[in-house]
PDB file of C-alpha atoms in Angstrom:
ATOM      1  CA  MET A 158      -5.403   9.262  -0.541  1.00 41.00           C
ATOM      2  CA  ARG A 159      -4.520  12.451   1.265  1.00 46.00           C
ATOM      3  CA  THR A 160      -0.908  11.356   1.696  1.00 50.00           C
ATOM      4  CA  SER A 161       1.319  11.917  -1.296  1.00 54.00           C
ATOM      5  CA  TRP A 162       2.314   8.548  -2.714  1.00 55.00           C
ATOM      6  CA  HIS A 163       5.958   9.589  -2.538  1.00 59.00           C
ATOM      7  CA  ASP A 164       5.671  10.059   1.245  1.00 67.00           C
ATOM      8  CA  ILE A 165       4.831   6.358   1.529  1.00 76.00           C
ATOM      9  CA  TRP A 166       8.395   5.268   0.644  1.00 78.00           C
ATOM     10  CA  GLY A 167      10.157   3.823   3.695  1.00 76.00           C
ATOM     11  CA  CYS A 168       7.300   4.305   6.184  1.00 82.00           C
ATOM     12  CA  ALA A 169       6.870   0.579   7.028  1.00 82.00           C
ATOM     13  CA  ARG A 170       8.093  -0.700  10.387  1.00 88.00           C
ATOM     14  CA  GLY A 171       7.725  -4.457   9.997  1.00 85.00           C
ATOM     15  CA  PRO A 172      10.422  -7.139  10.058  1.00 90.00           C
ATOM     16  CA  VAL A 173      10.735  -6.962   6.251  1.00 88.00           C
ATOM     17  CA  ALA A 174      12.256  -3.468   6.586  1.00 84.00           C
ATOM     18  CA  ARG A 175      15.340  -5.043   8.205  1.00 86.00           C
ATOM     19  CA  LEU A 176      16.095  -7.238   5.180  1.00 87.00           C
ATOM     20  CA  ALA A 177      18.483  -6.281   2.396  1.00 89.00           C
ATOM     21  CA  PRO A 178      16.811  -4.140  -0.300  1.00 89.00           C
ATOM     22  CA  GLN A 179      17.230  -6.771  -3.015  1.00 91.00           C
ATOM     23  CA  VAL A 180      15.549  -9.366  -0.775  1.00 91.00           C
ATOM     24  CA  ARG A 181      12.615  -7.005  -0.143  1.00 91.00           C
ATOM     25  CA  LEU A 182      12.210  -6.381  -3.870  1.00 91.00           C
ATOM     26  CA  THR A 183      12.449 -10.065  -4.759  1.00 92.00           C
ATOM     27  CA  ALA A 184      10.047 -11.141  -2.006  1.00 93.00           C
ATOM     28  CA  GLY A 185       7.554  -8.421  -2.942  1.00 93.00           C
ATOM     29  CA  ALA A 186       7.707  -9.466  -6.595  1.00 93.00           C
ATOM     30  CA  ALA A 187       7.217 -13.126  -5.604  1.00 95.00           C
ATOM     31  CA  VAL A 188       4.146 -12.343  -3.476  1.00 95.00           C
ATOM     32  CA  PHE A 189       2.781 -10.144  -6.275  1.00 95.00           C
ATOM     33  CA  ALA A 190       3.277 -12.990  -8.764  1.00 95.00           C
ATOM     34  CA  ALA A 191       1.569 -15.447  -6.397  1.00 93.00           C
ATOM     35  CA  CYS A 192      -1.458 -13.141  -6.220  1.00 92.00           C
ATOM     36  CA  LEU A 193      -1.583 -12.937 -10.014  1.00 92.00           C
ATOM     37  CA  VAL A 194      -1.144 -16.657 -10.651  1.00 92.00           C
ATOM     38  CA  ALA A 195      -3.574 -18.075  -8.083  1.00 90.00           C
ATOM     39  CA  PRO A 196      -6.996 -18.936  -9.578  1.00 89.00           C
ATOM     40  CA  ALA A 197      -9.165 -16.295  -7.912  1.00 86.00           C
ATOM     41  CA  ALA A 198     -12.442 -17.771  -9.177  1.00 81.00           C
ATOM     42  CA  THR A 199     -12.043 -20.806  -6.876  1.00 86.00           C
ATOM     43  CA  ALA A 200     -12.427 -20.682  -3.102  1.00 89.00           C
ATOM     44  CA  LEU A 201      -8.929 -22.065  -2.505  1.00 92.00           C
ATOM     45  CA  GLY A 202      -7.373 -19.620  -4.983  1.00 90.00           C
ATOM     46  CA  ALA A 203      -9.173 -16.660  -3.402  1.00 91.00           C
ATOM     47  CA  LEU A 204      -7.973 -17.830   0.026  1.00 94.00           C
ATOM     48  CA  VAL A 205      -4.383 -18.078  -1.240  1.00 93.00           C
ATOM     49  CA  ILE A 206      -4.570 -14.559  -2.682  1.00 93.00           C
ATOM     50  CA  ALA A 207      -6.061 -13.107   0.503  1.00 93.00           C
ATOM     51  CA  CYS A 208      -3.557 -14.889   2.766  1.00 95.00           C
ATOM     52  CA  ALA A 209      -0.549 -13.951   0.609  1.00 95.00           C
ATOM     53  CA  ALA A 210      -1.515 -10.264   0.468  1.00 94.00           C
ATOM     54  CA  ALA A 211      -2.435 -10.082   4.168  1.00 94.00           C
ATOM     55  CA  SER A 212       0.769 -11.874   5.221  1.00 94.00           C
ATOM     56  CA  TRP A 213       2.921  -9.524   3.170  1.00 93.00           C
ATOM     57  CA  VAL A 214       1.142  -6.441   4.534  1.00 93.00           C
ATOM     58  CA  LEU A 215       1.595  -7.743   8.103  1.00 93.00           C
ATOM     59  CA  ALA A 216       5.263  -8.537   7.454  1.00 93.00           C
ATOM     60  CA  CYS A 217       5.910  -5.052   6.021  1.00 91.00           C
ATOM     61  CA  ARG A 218       3.587  -3.312   8.525  1.00 91.00           C
ATOM     62  CA  PRO A 219       2.971   0.030   6.803  1.00 90.00           C
ATOM     63  CA  PRO A 220       0.868   2.579   8.732  1.00 88.00           C
ATOM     64  CA  GLY A 221      -2.830   1.707   9.004  1.00 86.00           C
ATOM     65  CA  ARG A 222      -3.910   4.787   7.058  1.00 88.00           C
ATOM     66  CA  VAL A 223      -1.733   3.692   4.129  1.00 87.00           C
ATOM     67  CA  VAL A 224      -3.243   0.197   4.169  1.00 88.00           C
ATOM     68  CA  ALA A 225      -6.782   1.589   4.394  1.00 90.00           C
ATOM     69  CA  ALA A 226      -6.149   4.080   1.589  1.00 87.00           C
ATOM     70  CA  SER A 227      -4.590   1.330  -0.578  1.00 87.00           C
ATOM     71  CA  LEU A 228      -7.552  -0.943   0.011  1.00 89.00           C
ATOM     72  CA  LEU A 229      -9.999   1.835  -0.858  1.00 90.00           C
ATOM     73  CA  LEU A 230      -7.972   2.690  -3.959  1.00 87.00           C
ATOM     74  CA  GLY A 231      -8.023  -0.950  -5.090  1.00 88.00           C
ATOM     75  CA  LEU A 232     -11.762  -1.249  -4.506  1.00 89.00           C
ATOM     76  CA  ALA A 233     -12.446   2.031  -6.300  1.00 89.00           C
ATOM     77  CA  MET A 234     -10.415   0.915  -9.312  1.00 89.00           C
ATOM     78  CA  PHE A 235     -11.655  -2.676  -9.601  1.00 89.00           C
ATOM     79  CA  LEU A 236     -15.232  -2.830  -8.202  1.00 86.00           C
ATOM     80  CA  PRO A 237     -16.609  -1.101 -11.333  1.00 86.00           C
ATOM     81  CA  PHE A 238     -15.732  -4.244 -13.310  1.00 83.00           C
ATOM     82  CA  PHE A 239     -18.872  -5.803 -11.813  1.00 83.00           C
ATOM     83  CA  LEU A 240     -20.864  -3.342 -13.940  1.00 81.00           C
ATOM     84  CA  LEU A 241     -19.543  -5.198 -16.994  1.00 79.00           C
ATOM     85  CA  VAL A 242     -20.921  -8.588 -15.855  1.00 78.00           C
ATOM     86  CA  PRO A 243     -23.976  -8.432 -18.163  1.00 77.00           C
ATOM     87  CA  PHE A 244     -21.667  -7.921 -21.138  1.00 75.00           C
ATOM     88  CA  ILE A 245     -19.273 -10.798 -20.395  1.00 72.00           C
ATOM     89  CA  GLU A 246     -20.346 -13.691 -22.598  1.00 70.00           C
ATOM     90  CA  ALA A 247     -17.956 -16.431 -21.526  1.00 59.00           C
ATOM     91  CA  GLY A 248     -15.358 -17.075 -18.884  1.00 53.00           C
ATOM     92  CA  PRO A 249     -11.940 -18.648 -19.391  1.00 55.00           C
ATOM     93  CA  PRO A 250     -11.774 -22.176 -20.860  1.00 60.00           C
ATOM     94  CA  GLY A 251     -12.833 -24.775 -18.323  1.00 57.00           C
ATOM     95  CA  GLU A 252     -14.671 -22.183 -16.199  1.00 57.00           C
ATOM     96  CA  PRO A 253     -18.453 -22.005 -15.769  1.00 56.00           C
ATOM     97  CA  ARG A 254     -20.473 -20.168 -18.424  1.00 63.00           C
ATOM     98  CA  GLY A 255     -23.281 -17.642 -17.987  1.00 69.00           C
ATOM     99  CA  TRP A 256     -23.694 -15.411 -14.951  1.00 71.00           C
ATOM    100  CA  THR A 257     -21.492 -17.601 -12.755  1.00 73.00           C
ATOM    101  CA  GLY A 258     -18.604 -17.366 -15.206  1.00 74.00           C
ATOM    102  CA  ALA A 259     -19.091 -13.633 -15.696  1.00 77.00           C
ATOM    103  CA  LEU A 260     -19.109 -13.020 -11.939  1.00 82.00           C
ATOM    104  CA  GLY A 261     -15.998 -15.191 -11.665  1.00 81.00           C
ATOM    105  CA  VAL A 262     -14.194 -13.035 -14.221  1.00 83.00           C
ATOM    106  CA  ALA A 263     -15.167  -9.811 -12.424  1.00 84.00           C
ATOM    107  CA  PHE A 264     -14.183 -11.263  -9.041  1.00 88.00           C
ATOM    108  CA  THR A 265     -10.829 -12.400 -10.488  1.00 88.00           C
ATOM    109  CA  VAL A 266     -10.096  -8.855 -11.652  1.00 89.00           C
ATOM    110  CA  LEU A 267     -11.121  -7.454  -8.255  1.00 91.00           C
ATOM    111  CA  ALA A 268      -9.123  -9.984  -6.206  1.00 91.00           C
ATOM    112  CA  ARG A 269      -5.955  -9.817  -8.278  1.00 93.00           C
ATOM    113  CA  GLY A 270      -6.060  -6.047  -8.727  1.00 92.00           C
ATOM    114  CA  THR A 271      -6.744  -5.199  -5.089  1.00 93.00           C
ATOM    115  CA  SER A 272      -4.202  -7.692  -3.749  1.00 93.00           C
ATOM    116  CA  GLY A 273      -1.621  -6.443  -6.269  1.00 92.00           C
ATOM    117  CA  THR A 274      -2.238  -2.874  -5.128  1.00 92.00           C
ATOM    118  CA  LEU A 275      -1.824  -3.828  -1.460  1.00 93.00           C
ATOM    119  CA  VAL A 276       1.336  -5.865  -2.087  1.00 94.00           C
ATOM    120  CA  SER A 277       2.891  -3.133  -4.248  1.00 91.00           C
ATOM    121  CA  ILE A 278       2.227  -0.362  -1.749  1.00 90.00           C
ATOM    122  CA  ALA A 279       3.437  -2.519   1.173  1.00 91.00           C
ATOM    123  CA  THR A 280       6.647  -3.203  -0.772  1.00 91.00           C
ATOM    124  CA  ILE A 281       7.082   0.495  -1.530  1.00 88.00           C
ATOM    125  CA  ALA A 282       6.515   1.271   2.148  1.00 89.00           C
ATOM    126  CA  SER A 283       9.294  -1.145   3.122  1.00 89.00           C
ATOM    127  CA  LEU A 284      11.812   0.576   0.803  1.00 87.00           C
ATOM    128  CA  GLY A 285      13.292   4.025   0.747  1.00 81.00           C
ATOM    129  CA  ALA A 286      14.105   5.620  -2.591  1.00 74.00           C
ATOM    130  CA  SER A 287      17.817   4.939  -2.005  1.00 78.00           C
ATOM    131  CA  ASP A 288      16.988   1.337  -1.011  1.00 83.00           C
ATOM    132  CA  LEU A 289      15.187   0.922  -4.326  1.00 78.00           C
ATOM    133  CA  ARG A 290      18.286   1.961  -6.244  1.00 81.00           C
ATOM    134  CA  GLU A 291      20.561  -0.249  -4.145  1.00 83.00           C
ATOM    135  CA  GLY A 292      18.240  -3.230  -4.509  1.00 84.00           C
ATOM    136  CA  LEU A 293      17.942  -2.811  -8.272  1.00 83.00           C
ATOM    137  CA  VAL A 294      21.711  -2.458  -8.671  1.00 84.00           C
ATOM    138  CA  ARG A 295      22.311  -5.695  -6.719  1.00 87.00           C
ATOM    139  CA  LEU A 296      19.713  -7.648  -8.706  1.00 85.00           C
ATOM    140  CA  PRO A 297      20.348  -8.932 -12.229  1.00 88.00           C
ATOM    141  CA  VAL A 298      18.384  -6.046 -13.733  1.00 82.00           C
ATOM    142  CA  PRO A 299      19.803  -4.230 -16.799  1.00 87.00           C
ATOM    143  CA  ARG A 300      21.383  -0.891 -15.923  1.00 88.00           C
ATOM    144  CA  MET A 301      19.075   0.942 -18.314  1.00 89.00           C
ATOM    145  CA  VAL A 302      15.979  -0.422 -16.542  1.00 85.00           C
ATOM    146  CA  THR A 303      17.445   0.513 -13.148  1.00 82.00           C
ATOM    147  CA  ALA A 304      18.207   4.051 -14.323  1.00 85.00           C
ATOM    148  CA  ILE A 305      14.718   4.478 -15.789  1.00 86.00           C
ATOM    149  CA  LEU A 306      12.934   3.203 -12.660  1.00 82.00           C
ATOM    150  CA  VAL A 307      15.006   5.361 -10.307  1.00 80.00           C
ATOM    151  CA  GLN A 308      14.449   8.387 -12.559  1.00 80.00           C
ATOM    152  CA  ILE A 309      10.684   7.763 -12.613  1.00 79.00           C
ATOM    153  CA  VAL A 310      10.579   7.718  -8.801  1.00 76.00           C
ATOM    154  CA  HIS A 311      12.687  10.870  -8.578  1.00 74.00           C
ATOM    155  CA  GLN A 312      10.695  12.752 -11.232  1.00 75.00           C
ATOM    156  CA  ALA A 313       7.362  11.710  -9.709  1.00 71.00           C
ATOM    157  CA  ALA A 314       8.447  13.296  -6.431  1.00 71.00           C
ATOM    158  CA  THR A 315       9.478  16.474  -8.262  1.00 71.00           C
ATOM    159  CA  LEU A 316       6.196  16.636 -10.177  1.00 71.00           C
ATOM    160  CA  ALA A 317       4.150  16.097  -7.001  1.00 69.00           C
ATOM    161  CA  TYR A 318       6.105  18.834  -5.196  1.00 72.00           C
ATOM    162  CA  GLU A 319       5.637  21.299  -8.064  1.00 71.00           C
ATOM    163  CA  THR A 320       1.937  20.474  -8.352  1.00 69.00           C
ATOM    164  CA  ARG A 321       1.445  21.141  -4.627  1.00 71.00           C
ATOM    165  CA  ARG A 322       3.301  24.462  -4.953  1.00 74.00           C
ATOM    166  CA  VAL A 323       1.206  25.556  -7.941  1.00 69.00           C
ATOM    167  CA  ALA A 324      -2.018  24.578  -6.124  1.00 69.00           C
ATOM    168  CA  ALA A 325      -0.925  26.495  -3.005  1.00 72.00           C
ATOM    169  CA  ALA A 326      -0.060  29.561  -5.083  1.00 72.00           C
ATOM    170  CA  MET A 327      -3.445  29.439  -6.780  1.00 69.00           C
ATOM    171  CA  ALA A 328      -5.232  29.108  -3.438  1.00 69.00           C
ATOM    172  CA  VAL A 329      -3.350  32.130  -2.066  1.00 73.00           C
ATOM    173  CA  ARG A 330      -4.321  34.144  -5.128  1.00 70.00           C
ATOM    174  CA  GLY A 331      -7.986  33.363  -4.583  1.00 66.00           C
ATOM    175  CA  ALA A 332      -8.655  30.606  -7.072  1.00 60.00           C
ATOM    176  CA  SER A 333     -12.251  29.494  -6.843  1.00 58.00           C
ATOM    177  CA  SER A 334     -13.766  26.099  -7.461  1.00 59.00           C
ATOM    178  CA  GLY A 335     -15.977  25.168 -10.389  1.00 58.00           C
ATOM    179  CA  ALA A 336     -15.758  24.294 -14.055  1.00 63.00           C
ATOM    180  CA  LEU A 337     -14.385  27.696 -15.126  1.00 63.00           C
ATOM    181  CA  ALA A 338     -11.583  27.564 -12.527  1.00 61.00           C
ATOM    182  CA  ALA A 339     -10.738  23.984 -13.539  1.00 61.00           C
ATOM    183  CA  TRP A 340     -10.545  25.044 -17.204  1.00 69.00           C
ATOM    184  CA  ARG A 341      -8.232  27.957 -16.313  1.00 66.00           C
ATOM    185  CA  VAL A 342      -5.971  25.598 -14.365  1.00 64.00           C
ATOM    186  CA  LEU A 343      -5.796  23.150 -17.273  1.00 65.00           C
ATOM    187  CA  SER A 344      -5.067  25.874 -19.792  1.00 68.00           C
ATOM    188  CA  SER A 345      -2.340  27.418 -17.622  1.00 66.00           C
ATOM    189  CA  LEU A 346      -0.504  24.175 -16.842  1.00 65.00           C
ATOM    190  CA  PRO A 347       1.555  24.072 -20.079  1.00 68.00           C
ATOM    191  CA  ARG A 348       2.622  27.707 -19.609  1.00 69.00           C
ATOM    192  CA  VAL A 349       3.350  27.654 -15.860  1.00 65.00           C
ATOM    193  CA  TRP A 350       3.850  24.123 -14.574  1.00 62.00           C
ATOM    194  CA  LEU A 351       5.785  22.578 -17.452  1.00 67.00           C
ATOM    195  CA  PRO A 352       8.579  25.208 -17.566  1.00 72.00           C
ATOM    196  CA  ARG A 353       9.036  24.921 -13.783  1.00 64.00           C
ATOM    197  CA  VAL A 354       9.366  21.146 -14.055  1.00 63.00           C
ATOM    198  CA  ILE A 355      11.826  21.449 -16.946  1.00 69.00           C
ATOM    199  CA  ASP A 356      13.951  23.873 -14.874  1.00 67.00           C
TER     200      ASP A 356
END
């Protein structure tokens, strides 16, 4: 994804963006839960997962590049599970055994993971960072959890900004590519990047 994940916040233009923040959070969590609970190994369950994720993405309407990047991210993270099919000995109780069961397990991971990624990013796109705080405050979420989540979002933006600045400074100073340059970057991060973030 070329776009920083923090730039995704609040970029959706669908009808969901007009709802109250707590409603957006609750609805996104409900769609996410539906994608996790539906039995992906069956045709009907896979259809429910696909329809729920697609409906939520259409209702949020994030930019097409964000949807495409989210889909590619989900596929890149969860398609490799098919490489483990020969090592899966048995599926869940009541499911088919052998290759059919193993493929069902891998497909379940792919379907649930990719749909969860799409639903999560569509929900993030429908909220701004301030909307997230407002929605969490209005929901029956413990204050400590709200403070931690808001702080994580804020710090992630700070870390991404600092990382981009360090990378730009290195590019200006003529940093080259390759294993030696990567090792120099890794060894310099604790001395350069960490103090800047702490400041």
